[in-house]
Short mmCIF file of C-alpha atoms and ligand atoms in Angstrom, two decimals:
data_model
loop_
_atom_site.label_atom_id
_atom_site.label_comp_id
_atom_site.label_asym_id
_atom_site.label_seq_id
_atom_site.Cartn_x
_atom_site.Cartn_y
_atom_site.Cartn_z
CA MET A 1 -64.24 -174.44 23.03
CA THR A 2 -63.34 -171.00 24.48
CA THR A 3 -64.24 -167.79 22.67
CA GLN A 4 -61.85 -164.84 22.45
CA PRO A 5 -63.06 -161.75 24.32
CA ALA A 6 -64.44 -159.33 21.69
CA THR A 7 -63.22 -155.88 22.78
CA THR A 8 -59.98 -154.37 23.87
CA THR A 9 -61.43 -153.47 27.27
CA GLU A 10 -62.31 -157.16 27.81
CA LEU A 11 -58.78 -158.11 26.80
CA LEU A 12 -57.35 -155.54 29.19
CA ASP A 13 -59.65 -156.83 32.01
CA ASP A 14 -58.37 -160.45 31.63
CA PRO A 15 -54.95 -160.75 33.18
CA ALA A 16 -53.91 -163.67 30.99
CA GLU A 17 -54.93 -161.80 27.83
CA TYR A 18 -53.26 -158.52 29.00
CA LYS A 19 -50.06 -160.56 29.68
CA ARG A 20 -50.32 -162.01 26.16
CA LEU A 21 -50.80 -158.47 24.57
CA LEU A 22 -47.69 -157.23 26.46
CA GLU A 23 -45.54 -160.22 25.57
CA GLU A 24 -46.60 -159.97 21.87
CA ALA A 25 -45.91 -156.21 21.90
CA ALA A 26 -42.47 -156.72 23.60
CA ALA A 27 -41.66 -159.50 21.07
CA SER A 28 -42.54 -157.21 18.11
CA VAL A 29 -40.19 -154.57 19.48
CA LYS A 30 -37.33 -157.04 19.81
CA ALA A 31 -38.05 -158.46 16.37
CA ARG A 32 -38.05 -154.98 14.79
CA LEU A 33 -34.94 -153.68 16.50
CA GLY A 34 -33.10 -156.94 15.80
CA ARG A 35 -30.62 -156.32 18.68
CA ASP A 36 -30.31 -155.76 22.38
CA ILE A 37 -33.00 -153.33 23.57
CA PRO A 38 -31.40 -150.11 24.83
CA LYS A 39 -31.66 -149.79 28.60
CA VAL A 40 -32.50 -146.08 28.44
CA LEU A 41 -35.83 -144.74 27.16
CA VAL A 42 -36.75 -141.16 26.66
CA VAL A 43 -40.45 -140.22 26.35
CA ALA A 44 -40.49 -136.98 24.35
CA GLY A 45 -43.34 -134.65 25.37
CA SER A 46 -45.32 -132.04 23.40
CA GLY A 47 -43.05 -129.96 21.25
CA LEU A 48 -39.91 -131.97 22.27
CA GLY A 49 -39.79 -134.10 19.07
CA ALA A 50 -36.39 -132.41 18.59
CA PHE A 51 -34.96 -135.03 21.00
CA ALA A 52 -35.77 -137.80 18.56
CA GLU A 53 -33.97 -135.77 15.91
CA SER A 54 -30.86 -135.51 17.98
CA VAL A 55 -30.42 -139.38 18.10
CA LEU A 56 -27.25 -140.56 16.20
CA ASP A 57 -27.39 -143.47 13.75
CA ALA A 58 -31.14 -143.27 14.24
CA GLN A 59 -33.71 -145.77 13.02
CA SER A 60 -37.36 -145.47 13.55
CA ALA A 61 -40.69 -147.17 13.10
CA SER A 62 -44.15 -145.77 13.54
CA TYR A 63 -46.21 -147.17 16.32
CA ASP A 64 -48.57 -149.02 13.96
CA GLN A 65 -45.58 -151.39 13.14
CA PHE A 66 -45.58 -152.74 16.63
CA LYS A 67 -48.13 -155.10 18.00
CA HIS A 68 -50.92 -153.56 20.15
CA PHE A 69 -49.39 -150.07 20.24
CA PRO A 70 -52.18 -147.45 20.27
CA VAL A 71 -51.62 -144.78 17.66
CA SER A 72 -51.62 -141.14 18.86
CA THR A 73 -53.91 -138.66 17.14
CA VAL A 74 -52.67 -135.29 18.50
CA VAL A 75 -50.83 -132.74 16.23
CA GLY A 76 -47.25 -132.63 17.44
CA HIS A 77 -47.16 -136.20 18.65
CA ALA A 78 -45.70 -138.09 15.70
CA GLY A 79 -46.15 -141.54 17.17
CA LYS A 80 -42.94 -143.33 16.37
CA LEU A 81 -40.27 -145.29 18.21
CA VAL A 82 -36.70 -144.15 17.47
CA TRP A 83 -33.54 -146.00 18.43
CA GLY A 84 -29.87 -145.10 18.04
CA THR A 85 -27.28 -143.46 20.40
CA VAL A 86 -27.11 -140.33 22.47
CA GLY A 87 -24.02 -139.38 24.38
CA GLY A 88 -22.42 -142.63 23.08
CA LYS A 89 -25.15 -144.78 24.71
CA PRO A 90 -27.91 -146.78 23.08
CA VAL A 91 -31.26 -145.17 23.60
CA LEU A 92 -34.83 -145.55 22.68
CA VAL A 93 -37.15 -142.62 22.21
CA MET A 94 -40.93 -142.61 22.23
CA SER A 95 -41.79 -139.68 20.09
CA GLY A 96 -45.43 -139.07 20.84
CA ARG A 97 -47.62 -140.88 23.38
CA LYS A 98 -51.22 -141.60 23.82
CA HIS A 99 -53.01 -139.29 26.27
CA LEU A 100 -55.95 -140.28 28.39
CA TYR A 101 -57.95 -137.36 27.03
CA GLU A 102 -58.03 -139.18 23.72
CA GLY A 103 -60.47 -141.51 25.38
CA VAL A 104 -58.20 -144.37 25.69
CA ASP A 105 -58.05 -146.79 28.69
CA VAL A 106 -55.05 -146.04 30.87
CA ARG A 107 -53.90 -149.70 30.55
CA GLU A 108 -53.92 -149.40 26.81
CA ALA A 109 -52.24 -145.96 26.88
CA THR A 110 -49.36 -147.44 28.96
CA LEU A 111 -49.12 -150.68 27.01
CA PRO A 112 -46.16 -149.58 24.83
CA LEU A 113 -44.16 -148.42 27.84
CA ARG A 114 -44.90 -151.64 29.74
CA ALA A 115 -43.83 -153.63 26.64
CA LEU A 116 -40.53 -151.79 26.44
CA LEU A 117 -39.92 -152.33 30.17
CA LEU A 118 -40.66 -156.07 29.67
CA ALA A 119 -38.19 -155.99 26.72
CA GLY A 120 -35.40 -154.63 28.98
CA VAL A 121 -35.62 -150.87 29.54
CA LYS A 122 -34.23 -149.94 32.96
CA THR A 123 -34.20 -146.13 33.05
CA VAL A 124 -37.09 -143.97 31.87
CA ILE A 125 -36.76 -140.31 31.19
CA LEU A 126 -40.21 -138.82 31.03
CA SER A 127 -40.79 -135.31 29.57
CA ASN A 128 -43.75 -133.17 29.18
CA ALA A 129 -45.14 -129.67 28.49
CA ALA A 130 -46.73 -128.11 31.50
CA GLY A 131 -48.35 -124.95 32.69
CA ALA A 132 -46.81 -123.06 35.52
CA LEU A 133 -48.77 -122.82 38.81
CA ASN A 134 -45.70 -121.54 40.73
CA ARG A 135 -45.45 -117.84 40.37
CA GLN A 136 -41.64 -117.94 40.05
CA PHE A 137 -41.77 -120.08 36.88
CA ARG A 138 -41.67 -118.65 33.35
CA PRO A 139 -42.37 -120.07 29.89
CA GLY A 140 -39.24 -121.75 28.68
CA ASP A 141 -38.14 -122.90 32.14
CA LEU A 142 -37.17 -126.61 32.66
CA MET A 143 -38.57 -128.15 35.83
CA LEU A 144 -37.18 -131.34 37.44
CA ILE A 145 -40.21 -133.21 38.73
CA ASP A 146 -39.53 -134.23 42.31
CA ASP A 147 -43.03 -135.56 43.12
CA HIS A 148 -46.47 -135.72 41.59
CA ILE A 149 -50.18 -135.67 42.21
CA ASN A 150 -52.40 -138.06 40.27
CA ASN A 151 -55.44 -135.88 39.59
CA GLN A 152 -56.48 -138.07 36.74
CA TYR A 153 -57.92 -140.63 39.13
CA ARG A 154 -56.96 -143.43 36.73
CA ASN A 155 -54.26 -145.87 37.70
CA PRO A 156 -52.78 -148.29 35.12
CA LEU A 157 -52.06 -150.76 37.88
CA MET A 158 -55.75 -151.29 38.74
CA GLY A 159 -57.13 -154.73 38.16
CA ALA A 160 -55.33 -158.01 38.86
CA ASN A 161 -51.67 -157.36 39.52
CA LEU A 162 -49.33 -158.67 36.91
CA ASP A 163 -46.92 -160.32 39.38
CA PHE A 164 -44.30 -160.99 36.77
CA LEU A 165 -43.96 -157.33 36.19
CA GLY A 166 -44.01 -155.99 39.81
CA PRO A 167 -45.61 -155.87 43.20
CA ARG A 168 -49.28 -155.28 44.02
CA PHE A 169 -48.60 -152.29 46.25
CA PRO A 170 -45.63 -150.30 44.93
CA ASP A 171 -44.02 -147.76 47.23
CA MET A 172 -44.29 -144.19 46.02
CA SER A 173 -42.34 -142.32 48.68
CA ALA A 174 -39.73 -141.39 46.04
CA PRO A 175 -41.43 -141.62 42.67
CA TYR A 176 -38.64 -139.92 40.84
CA ASP A 177 -35.13 -141.43 41.36
CA ARG A 178 -33.06 -139.29 43.87
CA ASP A 179 -29.75 -140.20 42.35
CA LEU A 180 -30.87 -139.43 38.86
CA MET A 181 -32.28 -136.08 40.09
CA ALA A 182 -28.96 -135.21 41.77
CA LEU A 183 -27.08 -136.12 38.65
CA THR A 184 -29.35 -133.88 36.52
CA ARG A 185 -28.98 -130.92 38.93
CA GLU A 186 -25.19 -131.38 38.89
CA ILE A 187 -25.14 -131.44 35.04
CA ALA A 188 -27.43 -128.40 34.76
CA VAL A 189 -25.07 -126.35 36.92
CA GLU A 190 -22.09 -127.56 34.80
CA LEU A 191 -23.89 -126.59 31.55
CA GLY A 192 -25.27 -123.27 32.90
CA ILE A 193 -28.82 -124.46 32.46
CA ALA A 194 -31.27 -122.98 34.98
CA LEU A 195 -33.39 -125.81 36.35
CA ARG A 196 -36.46 -125.48 38.53
CA GLN A 197 -37.75 -128.25 40.78
CA GLY A 198 -41.22 -129.04 41.85
CA THR A 199 -44.35 -131.06 41.97
CA TYR A 200 -46.31 -131.99 38.85
CA VAL A 201 -50.01 -132.51 38.94
CA ALA A 202 -51.56 -134.58 36.14
CA ASN A 203 -55.00 -133.47 35.08
CA MET A 204 -57.17 -135.33 32.64
CA GLY A 205 -57.50 -132.57 29.99
CA PRO A 206 -58.06 -131.89 27.19
CA THR A 207 -59.38 -128.60 28.56
CA TYR A 208 -56.81 -126.25 30.10
CA GLU A 209 -57.59 -125.18 33.71
CA THR A 210 -60.23 -122.73 34.86
CA GLN A 211 -59.13 -119.91 37.14
CA ALA A 212 -60.79 -121.70 40.05
CA GLU A 213 -58.91 -124.92 39.24
CA VAL A 214 -55.68 -122.99 39.02
CA GLY A 215 -56.40 -121.42 42.40
CA MET A 216 -56.86 -124.92 43.90
CA LEU A 217 -54.00 -126.72 42.15
CA ARG A 218 -51.45 -124.09 43.07
CA GLN A 219 -51.92 -124.91 46.73
CA PHE A 220 -50.15 -128.13 46.20
CA ALA A 221 -48.28 -128.26 42.84
CA ASP A 222 -45.88 -126.19 40.77
CA ALA A 223 -46.86 -127.24 37.34
CA VAL A 224 -49.77 -128.94 35.63
CA GLY A 225 -50.00 -131.19 32.58
CA MET A 226 -51.99 -134.07 31.05
CA SER A 227 -49.45 -136.97 31.03
CA THR A 228 -46.42 -138.62 32.75
CA VAL A 229 -48.04 -139.84 35.90
CA PRO A 230 -49.42 -143.08 34.37
CA GLU A 231 -46.01 -143.81 32.80
CA GLN A 232 -44.18 -143.15 36.10
CA LEU A 233 -46.57 -145.59 37.75
CA VAL A 234 -45.88 -148.52 35.32
CA ALA A 235 -42.15 -147.86 35.22
CA THR A 236 -41.74 -147.75 38.99
CA HIS A 237 -43.97 -150.80 39.27
CA ALA A 238 -41.63 -152.62 36.92
CA GLY A 239 -38.55 -151.64 38.91
CA ALA A 240 -37.16 -149.04 36.49
CA LYS A 241 -35.64 -145.74 37.61
CA VAL A 242 -37.59 -142.74 36.59
CA LEU A 243 -36.45 -139.12 35.85
CA GLY A 244 -39.12 -136.52 35.06
CA ILE A 245 -38.57 -133.15 33.37
CA SER A 246 -41.31 -130.59 32.53
CA VAL A 247 -40.90 -127.89 29.99
CA ILE A 248 -42.91 -124.91 31.29
CA THR A 249 -44.65 -123.71 28.13
CA ASN A 250 -47.14 -121.16 29.69
CA THR A 251 -47.97 -119.63 32.95
CA LEU A 252 -51.42 -119.94 34.44
CA VAL A 253 -51.03 -117.66 37.36
CA LEU A 254 -49.60 -114.42 36.16
CA ARG A 255 -51.46 -113.58 33.09
CA THR A 256 -54.10 -110.96 32.59
CA ASP A 257 -55.63 -112.49 29.47
CA ALA A 258 -55.77 -115.85 31.05
CA VAL A 259 -55.90 -117.71 27.76
CA THR A 260 -53.85 -120.81 26.99
CA THR A 261 -53.53 -122.26 23.53
CA HIS A 262 -52.11 -125.49 22.09
CA ASP A 263 -50.02 -123.47 19.62
CA GLU A 264 -48.40 -121.50 22.43
CA VAL A 265 -47.63 -124.81 24.23
CA MET A 266 -46.01 -126.35 21.18
CA GLU A 267 -44.12 -123.20 20.22
CA THR A 268 -42.47 -122.80 23.68
CA GLY A 269 -41.73 -126.60 23.71
CA ARG A 270 -39.82 -126.19 20.39
CA ALA A 271 -38.05 -123.05 21.53
CA VAL A 272 -36.53 -124.68 24.61
CA GLY A 273 -36.00 -128.04 22.76
CA GLU A 274 -32.26 -127.44 22.19
CA THR A 275 -31.62 -126.81 25.87
CA PHE A 276 -33.67 -129.81 26.80
CA CYS A 277 -31.72 -131.99 24.42
CA ARG A 278 -28.37 -130.87 25.75
CA LEU A 279 -29.36 -131.53 29.33
CA VAL A 280 -30.82 -134.94 28.68
CA ALA A 281 -27.98 -136.03 26.41
CA ALA A 282 -25.50 -135.25 29.11
CA VAL A 283 -27.54 -137.13 31.69
CA ILE A 284 -27.70 -140.17 29.47
CA GLN A 285 -23.90 -140.02 28.87
CA ARG A 286 -23.21 -140.08 32.62
CA LEU A 287 -25.80 -142.73 33.65
CA PRO A 288 -24.22 -145.59 35.67
CA GLU A 289 -22.97 -148.42 33.48
CA ASP A 290 -25.74 -150.90 34.48
CA ARG A 291 -28.46 -148.37 33.53
N1 HPA B 1 -52.49 -127.12 31.59
C1 HPA B 1 -52.36 -128.44 31.40
N2 HPA B 1 -51.57 -129.03 30.55
C2 HPA B 1 -50.67 -128.27 29.94
C3 HPA B 1 -50.57 -126.89 30.09
C4 HPA B 1 -51.53 -126.23 31.01
O1 HPA B 1 -51.52 -125.04 31.22
N3 HPA B 1 -49.60 -126.43 29.36
C5 HPA B 1 -49.04 -127.51 28.77
N4 HPA B 1 -49.69 -128.59 29.12
#
């Protein structure tokens, strides 16, 4: 007789068990949606819950209604899956995500996204709130992520590779899809939305950065946050196309008081939410047919 591993970590460590968790999670999504899974997924970052509100004919279910989805504990991250249409296309929205600073294993944090990829998602639009390291950037700016640095030193692809999902050694020379970036820039110009572009560095958090850390990070990145990179890694591993957009909620380099607060981050996220929604809705509307 075999015994079931007792803890989640043990389950995550066992490739056969991890595969089972993913397949059960994907099956629970399919069962709940009761229809074809939309090919487009938007992960709404801190303060960007407005995107979920902009979905037409929306239905939703909290994460605890899906098998093995960890539930987010942070204020401002509702933790629900929303589905409906945006720009006339079927979409899924993850409103709220589990962050690594909550103490969760990176493989558990990315399990919902991996399940959605397994269920049929092909394009992933990742968004986040981020602090500006680039001196040109101001709160309220939108930044197209063109590259990233994984300063969390956790990789969701560690452990035995799940060959049915993707390759052992995924290429990362273009982590954010060039065509999607070009389309987004084009649409931003058409809509008169100023769009920055730059490198995102993911820190572990939950602390904001010290002055010394800001001094170091600004040598190689334009904005810093606490998410997005693990999700980009599993999405690219699974062969999905990824677009990343940061909402600059605060600046870390120009201030004299040098204080960053969660309230400030959430408030700026909300203030720029409408612009973010317009941009992303137009991108979704103009995605190629097979995406
Ligand atoms: N640092 C890290 N993460 C963040 C910040 C910041 O300044 N602002 C929003 N998310």
